[in-house]
């Protein structure tokens, strides 16, 4: 596989197998022309090798990472590397605890898909608001902080598509700022506990009219 040096797309590859996973990660180092990469089976055993394998991928625009079940909280924090400058799409599945610290350095990111197995704290949401070019945000959460409240406080000025999925009831979705609500064109909410249109409150400070297309499921 290492001879396919001009390859642009690769995924989804399971790197959990000790033999095959190690061989793939070694080959991955030479696939520096990749634009899109997806891997699953990431855990404490192989995270360092994975970090090393993609450290020189300056052309990478789309990255999808799925953690193994049972991976310790903060597993991705060991990925202390300079984020690919061209990375525009990131998908992280199976996250527990805090977001990886390096996510705040993804200054060219346009699309972010996060699946959390724990509560996403308000401080973590604020970190996402600091991504200056983020336009599409998809959050899949186990539950919400503060009894079913989700608040977008700082940043998020260019968000046009917001999709939220959860295993608990969403009572309040709040946007602190007129400019944020005006940018959202598509809003989709998928919650488990038979949420109806009348059971969730959408609130924006400095209320404004929008062309937002919303749906509850």
JSON list of C-alpha atoms in Angstrom, two decimals:
[
{"chain": "A", "resi": 1, "resn": "UNK", "atom": "CA", "xyz": [0.00, 0.00, 0.00]},
{"chain": "A", "resi": 2, "resn": "UNK", "atom": "CA", "xyz": [2.88, 2.35, 0.64]},
{"chain": "A", "resi": 3, "resn": "UNK", "atom": "CA", "xyz": [3.58, 2.40, -3.12]},
{"chain": "A", "resi": 4, "resn": "UNK", "atom": "CA", "xyz": [0.26, 4.21, -3.72]},
{"chain": "A", "resi": 5, "resn": "UNK", "atom": "CA", "xyz": [1.90, 7.52, -2.97]},
{"chain": "A", "resi": 6, "resn": "UNK", "atom": "CA", "xyz": [-0.56, 9.53, -5.12]},
{"chain": "A", "resi": 7, "resn": "UNK", "atom": "CA", "xyz": [-3.65, 8.18, -3.31]},
{"chain": "A", "resi": 8, "resn": "UNK", "atom": "CA", "xyz": [-6.14, 10.91, -2.33]},
{"chain": "A", "resi": 9, "resn": "UNK", "atom": "CA", "xyz": [-8.83, 9.01, -0.39]},
{"chain": "A", "resi": 10, "resn": "UNK", "atom": "CA", "xyz": [-8.52, 6.24, 2.21]},
{"chain": "A", "resi": 11, "resn": "UNK", "atom": "CA", "xyz": [-11.08, 4.90, 4.67]},
{"chain": "A", "resi": 12, "resn": "UNK", "atom": "CA", "xyz": [-12.47, 3.59, 6.82]},
{"chain": "A", "resi": 13, "resn": "UNK", "atom": "CA", "xyz": [-9.56, 1.43, 8.06]},
{"chain": "A", "resi": 14, "resn": "UNK", "atom": "CA", "xyz": [-9.62, -0.48, 11.35]},
{"chain": "A", "resi": 15, "resn": "UNK", "atom": "CA", "xyz": [-6.22, -0.05, 13.03]},
{"chain": "A", "resi": 16, "resn": "UNK", "atom": "CA", "xyz": [-7.10, -2.08, 16.12]},
{"chain": "A", "resi": 17, "resn": "UNK", "atom": "CA", "xyz": [-5.52, -5.29, 14.82]},
{"chain": "A", "resi": 18, "resn": "UNK", "atom": "CA", "xyz": [-1.96, -5.43, 16.22]},
{"chain": "A", "resi": 19, "resn": "UNK", "atom": "CA", "xyz": [-0.39, -6.86, 13.06]},
{"chain": "A", "resi": 20, "resn": "UNK", "atom": "CA", "xyz": [-2.48, -5.32, 10.29]},
{"chain": "A", "resi": 21, "resn": "UNK", "atom": "CA", "xyz": [-2.94, -2.05, 12.14]},
{"chain": "A", "resi": 22, "resn": "UNK", "atom": "CA", "xyz": [0.78, -1.54, 12.63]},
{"chain": "A", "resi": 23, "resn": "UNK", "atom": "CA", "xyz": [1.48, -2.39, 8.99]},
{"chain": "A", "resi": 24, "resn": "UNK", "atom": "CA", "xyz": [-1.13, 0.08, 7.77]},
{"chain": "A", "resi": 25, "resn": "UNK", "atom": "CA", "xyz": [0.17, 2.89, 9.98]},
{"chain": "A", "resi": 26, "resn": "UNK", "atom": "CA", "xyz": [3.67, 2.31, 8.66]},
{"chain": "A", "resi": 27, "resn": "UNK", "atom": "CA", "xyz": [2.39, 2.54, 5.07]},
{"chain": "A", "resi": 28, "resn": "UNK", "atom": "CA", "xyz": [0.29, 5.58, 5.96]},
{"chain": "A", "resi": 29, "resn": "UNK", "atom": "CA", "xyz": [3.43, 7.62, 6.57]},
{"chain": "A", "resi": 30, "resn": "UNK", "atom": "CA", "xyz": [4.25, 7.54, 2.85]},
{"chain": "A", "resi": 31, "resn": "UNK", "atom": "CA", "xyz": [0.72, 8.43, 1.68]},
{"chain": "A", "resi": 32, "resn": "UNK", "atom": "CA", "xyz": [1.37, 12.15, 2.06]},
{"chain": "A", "resi": 33, "resn": "UNK", "atom": "CA", "xyz": [-0.95, 13.15, -0.81]},
{"chain": "A", "resi": 34, "resn": "UNK", "atom": "CA", "xyz": [-4.06, 11.98, 1.04]},
{"chain": "A", "resi": 35, "resn": "UNK", "atom": "CA", "xyz": [-6.92, 14.48, 1.08]},
{"chain": "A", "resi": 36, "resn": "UNK", "atom": "CA", "xyz": [-9.42, 12.30, 2.95]},
{"chain": "A", "resi": 37, "resn": "UNK", "atom": "CA", "xyz": [-8.73, 9.70, 5.64]},
{"chain": "A", "resi": 38, "resn": "UNK", "atom": "CA", "xyz": [-10.93, 7.63, 7.93]},
{"chain": "A", "resi": 39, "resn": "UNK", "atom": "CA", "xyz": [-9.82, 5.26, 10.69]},
{"chain": "A", "resi": 40, "resn": "UNK", "atom": "CA", "xyz": [-11.53, 3.33, 13.46]},
{"chain": "A", "resi": 41, "resn": "UNK", "atom": "CA", "xyz": [-10.27, 1.22, 16.34]},
{"chain": "A", "resi": 42, "resn": "UNK", "atom": "CA", "xyz": [-8.14, 4.02, 17.80]},
{"chain": "A", "resi": 43, "resn": "UNK", "atom": "CA", "xyz": [-7.08, 3.34, 21.39]},
{"chain": "A", "resi": 44, "resn": "UNK", "atom": "CA", "xyz": [-4.28, 3.89, 23.91]},
{"chain": "A", "resi": 45, "resn": "UNK", "atom": "CA", "xyz": [-2.15, 1.19, 22.31]},
{"chain": "A", "resi": 46, "resn": "UNK", "atom": "CA", "xyz": [-2.01, 2.66, 18.81]},
{"chain": "A", "resi": 47, "resn": "UNK", "atom": "CA", "xyz": [-2.69, 6.37, 19.30]},
{"chain": "A", "resi": 48, "resn": "UNK", "atom": "CA", "xyz": [1.00, 7.34, 19.33]},
{"chain": "A", "resi": 49, "resn": "UNK", "atom": "CA", "xyz": [1.68, 5.49, 16.08]},
{"chain": "A", "resi": 50, "resn": "UNK", "atom": "CA", "xyz": [-1.38, 7.06, 14.46]},
{"chain": "A", "resi": 51, "resn": "UNK", "atom": "CA", "xyz": [-0.27, 10.53, 15.49]},
{"chain": "A", "resi": 52, "resn": "UNK", "atom": "CA", "xyz": [3.18, 9.91, 14.01]},
{"chain": "A", "resi": 53, "resn": "UNK", "atom": "CA", "xyz": [1.72, 8.47, 10.79]},
{"chain": "A", "resi": 54, "resn": "UNK", "atom": "CA", "xyz": [-0.32, 11.59, 9.92]},
{"chain": "A", "resi": 55, "resn": "UNK", "atom": "CA", "xyz": [2.05, 14.26, 11.23]},
{"chain": "A", "resi": 56, "resn": "UNK", "atom": "CA", "xyz": [3.40, 14.99, 7.73]},
{"chain": "A", "resi": 57, "resn": "UNK", "atom": "CA", "xyz": [0.09, 14.99, 5.85]},
{"chain": "A", "resi": 58, "resn": "UNK", "atom": "CA", "xyz": [-0.12, 18.63, 4.81]},
{"chain": "A", "resi": 59, "resn": "UNK", "atom": "CA", "xyz": [-2.72, 17.96, 2.09]},
{"chain": "A", "resi": 60, "resn": "UNK", "atom": "CA", "xyz": [-5.23, 16.32, 4.44]},
{"chain": "A", "resi": 61, "resn": "UNK", "atom": "CA", "xyz": [-8.60, 18.08, 4.21]},
{"chain": "A", "resi": 62, "resn": "UNK", "atom": "CA", "xyz": [-10.96, 15.54, 5.80]},
{"chain": "A", "resi": 63, "resn": "UNK", "atom": "CA", "xyz": [-10.24, 13.32, 8.83]},
{"chain": "A", "resi": 64, "resn": "UNK", "atom": "CA", "xyz": [-12.55, 10.83, 10.53]},
{"chain": "A", "resi": 65, "resn": "UNK", "atom": "CA", "xyz": [-11.47, 9.13, 13.79]},
{"chain": "A", "resi": 66, "resn": "UNK", "atom": "CA", "xyz": [-13.49, 6.56, 15.74]},
{"chain": "A", "resi": 67, "resn": "UNK", "atom": "CA", "xyz": [-12.28, 5.52, 19.18]},
{"chain": "A", "resi": 68, "resn": "UNK", "atom": "CA", "xyz": [-12.57, 2.01, 20.53]},
{"chain": "A", "resi": 69, "resn": "UNK", "atom": "CA", "xyz": [-15.23, 1.43, 23.16]},
{"chain": "A", "resi": 70, "resn": "UNK", "atom": "CA", "xyz": [-13.66, 1.70, 26.58]},
{"chain": "A", "resi": 71, "resn": "UNK", "atom": "CA", "xyz": [-10.91, 4.06, 25.47]},
{"chain": "A", "resi": 72, "resn": "UNK", "atom": "CA", "xyz": [-9.86, 6.24, 28.36]},
{"chain": "A", "resi": 73, "resn": "UNK", "atom": "CA", "xyz": [-10.99, 9.84, 28.56]},
{"chain": "A", "resi": 74, "resn": "UNK", "atom": "CA", "xyz": [-8.42, 12.10, 26.98]},
{"chain": "A", "resi": 75, "resn": "UNK", "atom": "CA", "xyz": [-7.07, 9.38, 24.69]},
{"chain": "A", "resi": 76, "resn": "UNK", "atom": "CA", "xyz": [-6.73, 11.86, 21.82]},
{"chain": "A", "resi": 77, "resn": "UNK", "atom": "CA", "xyz": [-4.92, 14.41, 23.97]},
{"chain": "A", "resi": 78, "resn": "UNK", "atom": "CA", "xyz": [-1.64, 12.64, 23.25]},
{"chain": "A", "resi": 79, "resn": "UNK", "atom": "CA", "xyz": [-1.99, 13.82, 19.66]},
{"chain": "A", "resi": 80, "resn": "UNK", "atom": "CA", "xyz": [0.10, 16.92, 20.30]},
{"chain": "A", "resi": 81, "resn": "UNK", "atom": "CA", "xyz": [0.97, 17.87, 16.77]},
{"chain": "A", "resi": 82, "resn": "UNK", "atom": "CA", "xyz": [0.55, 20.81, 14.45]},
{"chain": "A", "resi": 83, "resn": "UNK", "atom": "CA", "xyz": [-2.89, 20.31, 12.87]},
{"chain": "A", "resi": 84, "resn": "UNK", "atom": "CA", "xyz": [-2.84, 19.99, 9.07]},
{"chain": "A", "resi": 85, "resn": "UNK", "atom": "CA", "xyz": [-3.28, 23.52, 7.76]},
{"chain": "A", "resi": 86, "resn": "UNK", "atom": "CA", "xyz": [-5.74, 22.41, 5.07]},
{"chain": "A", "resi": 87, "resn": "UNK", "atom": "CA", "xyz": [-8.01, 20.37, 7.38]},
{"chain": "A", "resi": 88, "resn": "UNK", "atom": "CA", "xyz": [-11.58, 21.45, 6.65]},
{"chain": "A", "resi": 89, "resn": "UNK", "atom": "CA", "xyz": [-13.65, 18.53, 7.91]},
{"chain": "A", "resi": 90, "resn": "UNK", "atom": "CA", "xyz": [-13.21, 16.60, 11.17]},
{"chain": "A", "resi": 91, "resn": "UNK", "atom": "CA", "xyz": [-15.28, 13.75, 12.58]},
{"chain": "A", "resi": 92, "resn": "UNK", "atom": "CA", "xyz": [-14.57, 12.39, 16.07]},
{"chain": "A", "resi": 93, "resn": "UNK", "atom": "CA", "xyz": [-16.62, 9.44, 17.35]},
{"chain": "A", "resi": 94, "resn": "UNK", "atom": "CA", "xyz": [-16.64, 7.94, 20.84]},
{"chain": "A", "resi": 95, "resn": "UNK", "atom": "CA", "xyz": [-15.13, 10.88, 22.70]},
{"chain": "A", "resi": 96, "resn": "UNK", "atom": "CA", "xyz": [-15.27, 10.80, 26.51]},
{"chain": "A", "resi": 97, "resn": "UNK", "atom": "CA", "xyz": [-14.48, 13.72, 28.75]},
{"chain": "A", "resi": 98, "resn": "UNK", "atom": "CA", "xyz": [-12.93, 16.85, 27.32]},
{"chain": "A", "resi": 99, "resn": "UNK", "atom": "CA", "xyz": [-12.22, 17.71, 23.72]},
{"chain": "A", "resi": 100, "resn": "UNK", "atom": "CA", "xyz": [-8.60, 17.19, 22.63]},
{"chain": "A", "resi": 101, "resn": "UNK", "atom": "CA", "xyz": [-6.62, 20.36, 23.33]},
{"chain": "A", "resi": 102, "resn": "UNK", "atom": "CA", "xyz": [-5.35, 20.60, 19.75]},
{"chain": "A", "resi": 103, "resn": "UNK", "atom": "CA", "xyz": [-8.83, 21.11, 18.32]},
{"chain": "A", "resi": 104, "resn": "UNK", "atom": "CA", "xyz": [-8.64, 24.85, 19.01]},
{"chain": "A", "resi": 105, "resn": "UNK", "atom": "CA", "xyz": [-5.78, 25.08, 16.51]},
{"chain": "A", "resi": 106, "resn": "UNK", "atom": "CA", "xyz": [-7.94, 24.00, 13.54]},
{"chain": "A", "resi": 107, "resn": "UNK", "atom": "CA", "xyz": [-8.33, 27.52, 12.20]},
{"chain": "A", "resi": 108, "resn": "UNK", "atom": "CA", "xyz": [-9.47, 26.47, 8.70]},
{"chain": "A", "resi": 109, "resn": "UNK", "atom": "CA", "xyz": [-12.06, 23.93, 9.85]},
{"chain": "A", "resi": 110, "resn": "UNK", "atom": "CA", "xyz": [-15.44, 24.28, 8.11]},
{"chain": "A", "resi": 111, "resn": "UNK", "atom": "CA", "xyz": [-17.25, 21.13, 9.26]},
{"chain": "A", "resi": 112, "resn": "UNK", "atom": "CA", "xyz": [-17.14, 19.38, 12.64]},
{"chain": "A", "resi": 113, "resn": "UNK", "atom": "CA", "xyz": [-18.96, 16.23, 13.70]},
{"chain": "A", "resi": 114, "resn": "UNK", "atom": "CA", "xyz": [-18.62, 15.19, 17.34]},
{"chain": "A", "resi": 115, "resn": "UNK", "atom": "CA", "xyz": [-20.02, 12.10, 19.06]},
{"chain": "A", "resi": 116, "resn": "UNK", "atom": "CA", "xyz": [-19.62, 12.29, 22.84]},
{"chain": "A", "resi": 117, "resn": "UNK", "atom": "CA", "xyz": [-20.24, 9.44, 25.28]},
{"chain": "A", "resi": 118, "resn": "UNK", "atom": "CA", "xyz": [-20.37, 11.91, 28.17]},
{"chain": "A", "resi": 119, "resn": "UNK", "atom": "CA", "xyz": [-21.70, 15.40, 28.85]},
{"chain": "A", "resi": 120, "resn": "UNK", "atom": "CA", "xyz": [-20.18, 18.20, 26.78]},
{"chain": "A", "resi": 121, "resn": "UNK", "atom": "CA", "xyz": [-19.41, 20.97, 29.28]},
{"chain": "A", "resi": 122, "resn": "UNK", "atom": "CA", "xyz": [-20.20, 24.60, 28.52]},
{"chain": "A", "resi": 123, "resn": "UNK", "atom": "CA", "xyz": [-16.48, 25.41, 28.47]},
{"chain": "A", "resi": 124, "resn": "UNK", "atom": "CA", "xyz": [-16.01, 22.87, 25.68]},
{"chain": "A", "resi": 125, "resn": "UNK", "atom": "CA", "xyz": [-18.81, 24.41, 23.63]},
{"chain": "A", "resi": 126, "resn": "UNK", "atom": "CA", "xyz": [-17.10, 27.78, 24.03]},
{"chain": "A", "resi": 127, "resn": "UNK", "atom": "CA", "xyz": [-13.90, 26.25, 22.61]},
{"chain": "A", "resi": 128, "resn": "UNK", "atom": "CA", "xyz": [-15.82, 25.27, 19.47]},
{"chain": "A", "resi": 129, "resn": "UNK", "atom": "CA", "xyz": [-17.03, 28.85, 19.21]},
{"chain": "A", "resi": 130, "resn": "UNK", "atom": "CA", "xyz": [-13.41, 29.91, 18.82]},
{"chain": "A", "resi": 131, "resn": "UNK", "atom": "CA", "xyz": [-13.05, 28.10, 15.48]},
{"chain": "A", "resi": 132, "resn": "UNK", "atom": "CA", "xyz": [-13.25, 31.12, 13.14]},
{"chain": "A", "resi": 133, "resn": "UNK", "atom": "CA", "xyz": [-14.39, 29.41, 9.91]},
{"chain": "A", "resi": 134, "resn": "UNK", "atom": "CA", "xyz": [-16.74, 26.75, 11.28]},
{"chain": "A", "resi": 135, "resn": "UNK", "atom": "CA", "xyz": [-19.93, 26.55, 9.19]},
{"chain": "A", "resi": 136, "resn": "UNK", "atom": "CA", "xyz": [-21.40, 23.10, 9.86]},
{"chain": "A", "resi": 137, "resn": "UNK", "atom": "CA", "xyz": [-21.62, 21.64, 13.37]},
{"chain": "A", "resi": 138, "resn": "UNK", "atom": "CA", "xyz": [-23.10, 18.23, 14.20]},
{"chain": "A", "resi": 139, "resn": "UNK", "atom": "CA", "xyz": [-23.25, 17.23, 17.87]},
{"chain": "A", "resi": 140, "resn": "UNK", "atom": "CA", "xyz": [-24.27, 13.77, 19.08]},
{"chain": "A", "resi": 141, "resn": "UNK", "atom": "CA", "xyz": [-24.38, 13.87, 22.88]},
{"chain": "A", "resi": 142, "resn": "UNK", "atom": "CA", "xyz": [-25.35, 11.46, 25.63]},
{"chain": "A", "resi": 143, "resn": "UNK", "atom": "CA", "xyz": [-26.96, 14.21, 27.66]},
{"chain": "A", "resi": 144, "resn": "UNK", "atom": "CA", "xyz": [-26.85, 17.94, 28.27]},
{"chain": "A", "resi": 145, "resn": "UNK", "atom": "CA", "xyz": [-25.42, 19.96, 31.11]},
{"chain": "A", "resi": 146, "resn": "UNK", "atom": "CA", "xyz": [-27.68, 22.00, 33.41]},
{"chain": "A", "resi": 147, "resn": "UNK", "atom": "CA", "xyz": [-30.76, 19.84, 33.02]},
{"chain": "A", "resi": 148, "resn": "UNK", "atom": "CA", "xyz": [-31.24, 19.84, 29.28]},
{"chain": "A", "resi": 149, "resn": "UNK", "atom": "CA", "xyz": [-29.86, 23.25, 28.28]},
{"chain": "A", "resi": 150, "resn": "UNK", "atom": "CA", "xyz": [-27.56, 23.85, 25.32]},
{"chain": "A", "resi": 151, "resn": "UNK", "atom": "CA", "xyz": [-26.15, 27.35, 24.97]},
{"chain": "A", "resi": 152, "resn": "UNK", "atom": "CA", "xyz": [-24.01, 28.87, 22.23]},
{"chain": "A", "resi": 153, "resn": "UNK", "atom": "CA", "xyz": [-22.36, 31.87, 23.87]},
{"chain": "A", "resi": 154, "resn": "UNK", "atom": "CA", "xyz": [-19.24, 33.06, 22.07]},
{"chain": "A", "resi": 155, "resn": "UNK", "atom": "CA", "xyz": [-18.18, 32.80, 18.44]},
{"chain": "A", "resi": 156, "resn": "UNK", "atom": "CA", "xyz": [-20.19, 30.64, 15.99]},
{"chain": "A", "resi": 157, "resn": "UNK", "atom": "CA", "xyz": [-20.62, 33.66, 13.71]},
{"chain": "A", "resi": 158, "resn": "UNK", "atom": "CA", "xyz": [-20.57, 31.65, 10.46]},
{"chain": "A", "resi": 159, "resn": "UNK", "atom": "CA", "xyz": [-22.61, 28.59, 11.49]},
{"chain": "A", "resi": 160, "resn": "UNK", "atom": "CA", "xyz": [-25.16, 27.85, 8.77]},
{"chain": "A", "resi": 161, "resn": "UNK", "atom": "CA", "xyz": [-26.03, 24.22, 9.60]},
{"chain": "A", "resi": 162, "resn": "UNK", "atom": "CA", "xyz": [-26.53, 23.00, 13.17]},
{"chain": "A", "resi": 163, "resn": "UNK", "atom": "CA", "xyz": [-27.56, 19.41, 13.90]},
{"chain": "A", "resi": 164, "resn": "UNK", "atom": "CA", "xyz": [-28.03, 18.08, 17.42]},
{"chain": "A", "resi": 165, "resn": "UNK", "atom": "CA", "xyz": [-28.72, 14.49, 18.48]},
{"chain": "A", "resi": 166, "resn": "UNK", "atom": "CA", "xyz": [-29.05, 13.38, 22.10]},
{"chain": "A", "resi": 167, "resn": "UNK", "atom": "CA", "xyz": [-30.14, 10.52, 24.33]},
{"chain": "A", "resi": 168, "resn": "UNK", "atom": "CA", "xyz": [-31.98, 12.87, 26.67]},
{"chain": "A", "resi": 169, "resn": "UNK", "atom": "CA", "xyz": [-34.49, 15.69, 26.42]},
{"chain": "A", "resi": 170, "resn": "UNK", "atom": "CA", "xyz": [-33.38, 19.08, 25.15]},
{"chain": "A", "resi": 171, "resn": "UNK", "atom": "CA", "xyz": [-35.37, 21.75, 27.01]},
{"chain": "A", "resi": 172, "resn": "UNK", "atom": "CA", "xyz": [-33.59, 24.95, 25.98]},
{"chain": "A", "resi": 173, "resn": "UNK", "atom": "CA", "xyz": [-31.47, 25.81, 22.96]},
{"chain": "A", "resi": 174, "resn": "UNK", "atom": "CA", "xyz": [-30.01, 29.29, 23.40]},
{"chain": "A", "resi": 175, "resn": "UNK", "atom": "CA", "xyz": [-28.04, 31.59, 21.12]},
{"chain": "A", "resi": 176, "resn": "UNK", "atom": "CA", "xyz": [-26.42, 34.52, 22.91]},
{"chain": "A", "resi": 177, "resn": "UNK", "atom": "CA", "xyz": [-26.26, 37.15, 20.21]},
{"chain": "A", "resi": 178, "resn": "UNK", "atom": "CA", "xyz": [-28.27, 38.42, 17.28]},
{"chain": "A", "resi": 179, "resn": "UNK", "atom": "CA", "xyz": [-25.65, 37.57, 14.66]},
{"chain": "A", "resi": 180, "resn": "UNK", "atom": "CA", "xyz": [-25.54, 33.85, 15.54]},
{"chain": "A", "resi": 181, "resn": "UNK", "atom": "CA", "xyz": [-29.23, 33.21, 15.02]},
{"chain": "A", "resi": 182, "resn": "UNK", "atom": "CA", "xyz": [-29.22, 35.04, 11.71]},
{"chain": "A", "resi": 183, "resn": "UNK", "atom": "CA", "xyz": [-26.51, 32.76, 10.29]},
{"chain": "A", "resi": 184, "resn": "UNK", "atom": "CA", "xyz": [-28.26, 29.45, 11.04]},
{"chain": "A", "resi": 185, "resn": "UNK", "atom": "CA", "xyz": [-30.13, 28.31, 7.92]},
{"chain": "A", "resi": 186, "resn": "UNK", "atom": "CA", "xyz": [-30.73, 24.66, 8.85]},
{"chain": "A", "resi": 187, "resn": "UNK", "atom": "CA", "xyz": [-31.43, 23.45, 12.39]},
{"chain": "A", "resi": 188, "resn": "UNK", "atom": "CA", "xyz": [-32.13, 19.75, 13.08]},
{"chain": "A", "resi": 189, "resn": "UNK", "atom": "CA", "xyz": [-32.72, 18.21, 16.50]},
{"chain": "A", "resi": 190, "resn": "UNK", "atom": "CA", "xyz": [-33.04, 14.46, 17.10]},
{"chain": "A", "resi": 191, "resn": "UNK", "atom": "CA", "xyz": [-33.76, 13.50, 20.73]},
{"chain": "A", "resi": 192, "resn": "UNK", "atom": "CA", "xyz": [-34.85, 10.19, 22.22]},
{"chain": "A", "resi": 193, "resn": "UNK", "atom": "CA", "xyz": [-37.58, 11.02, 24.71]},
{"chain": "A", "resi": 194, "resn": "UNK", "atom": "CA", "xyz": [-40.30, 11.76, 22.18]},
{"chain": "A", "resi": 195, "resn": "UNK", "atom": "CA", "xyz": [-39.55, 15.45, 22.06]},
{"chain": "A", "resi": 196, "resn": "UNK", "atom": "CA", "xyz": [-42.33, 17.42, 20.44]},
{"chain": "A", "resi": 197, "resn": "UNK", "atom": "CA", "xyz": [-42.22, 20.88, 18.93]},
{"chain": "A", "resi": 198, "resn": "UNK", "atom": "CA", "xyz": [-43.83, 22.32, 22.04]},
{"chain": "A", "resi": 199, "resn": "UNK", "atom": "CA", "xyz": [-41.39, 20.79, 24.53]},
{"chain": "A", "resi": 200, "resn": "UNK", "atom": "CA", "xyz": [-38.24, 22.65, 23.51]},
{"chain": "A", "resi": 201, "resn": "UNK", "atom": "CA", "xyz": [-37.61, 26.38, 23.81]},
{"chain": "A", "resi": 202, "resn": "UNK", "atom": "CA", "xyz": [-35.51, 28.21, 21.24]},
{"chain": "A", "resi": 203, "resn": "UNK", "atom": "CA", "xyz": [-34.13, 31.43, 22.63]},
{"chain": "A", "resi": 204, "resn": "UNK", "atom": "CA", "xyz": [-31.93, 34.15, 21.17]},
{"chain": "A", "resi": 205, "resn": "UNK", "atom": "CA", "xyz": [-30.73, 37.23, 22.99]},
{"chain": "A", "resi": 206, "resn": "UNK", "atom": "CA", "xyz": [-31.73, 40.36, 21.09]},
{"chain": "A", "resi": 207, "resn": "UNK", "atom": "CA", "xyz": [-34.46, 38.49, 19.25]},
{"chain": "A", "resi": 208, "resn": "UNK", "atom": "CA", "xyz": [-34.46, 38.61, 15.49]},
{"chain": "A", "resi": 209, "resn": "UNK", "atom": "CA", "xyz": [-36.25, 37.17, 12.51]},
{"chain": "A", "resi": 210, "resn": "UNK", "atom": "CA", "xyz": [-34.46, 34.43, 10.60]},
{"chain": "A", "resi": 211, "resn": "UNK", "atom": "CA", "xyz": [-34.89, 32.17, 7.60]},
{"chain": "A", "resi": 212, "resn": "UNK", "atom": "CA", "xyz": [-33.94, 29.14, 9.68]},
{"chain": "A", "resi": 213, "resn": "UNK", "atom": "CA", "xyz": [-35.35, 25.79, 8.57]},
{"chain": "A", "resi": 214, "resn": "UNK", "atom": "CA", "xyz": [-35.84, 23.67, 11.67]},
{"chain": "A", "resi": 215, "resn": "UNK", "atom": "CA", "xyz": [-37.01, 20.18, 12.49]},
{"chain": "A", "resi": 216, "resn": "UNK", "atom": "CA", "xyz": [-37.57, 18.14, 15.62]},
{"chain": "A", "resi": 217, "resn": "UNK", "atom": "CA", "xyz": [-37.44, 14.36, 15.54]}
]
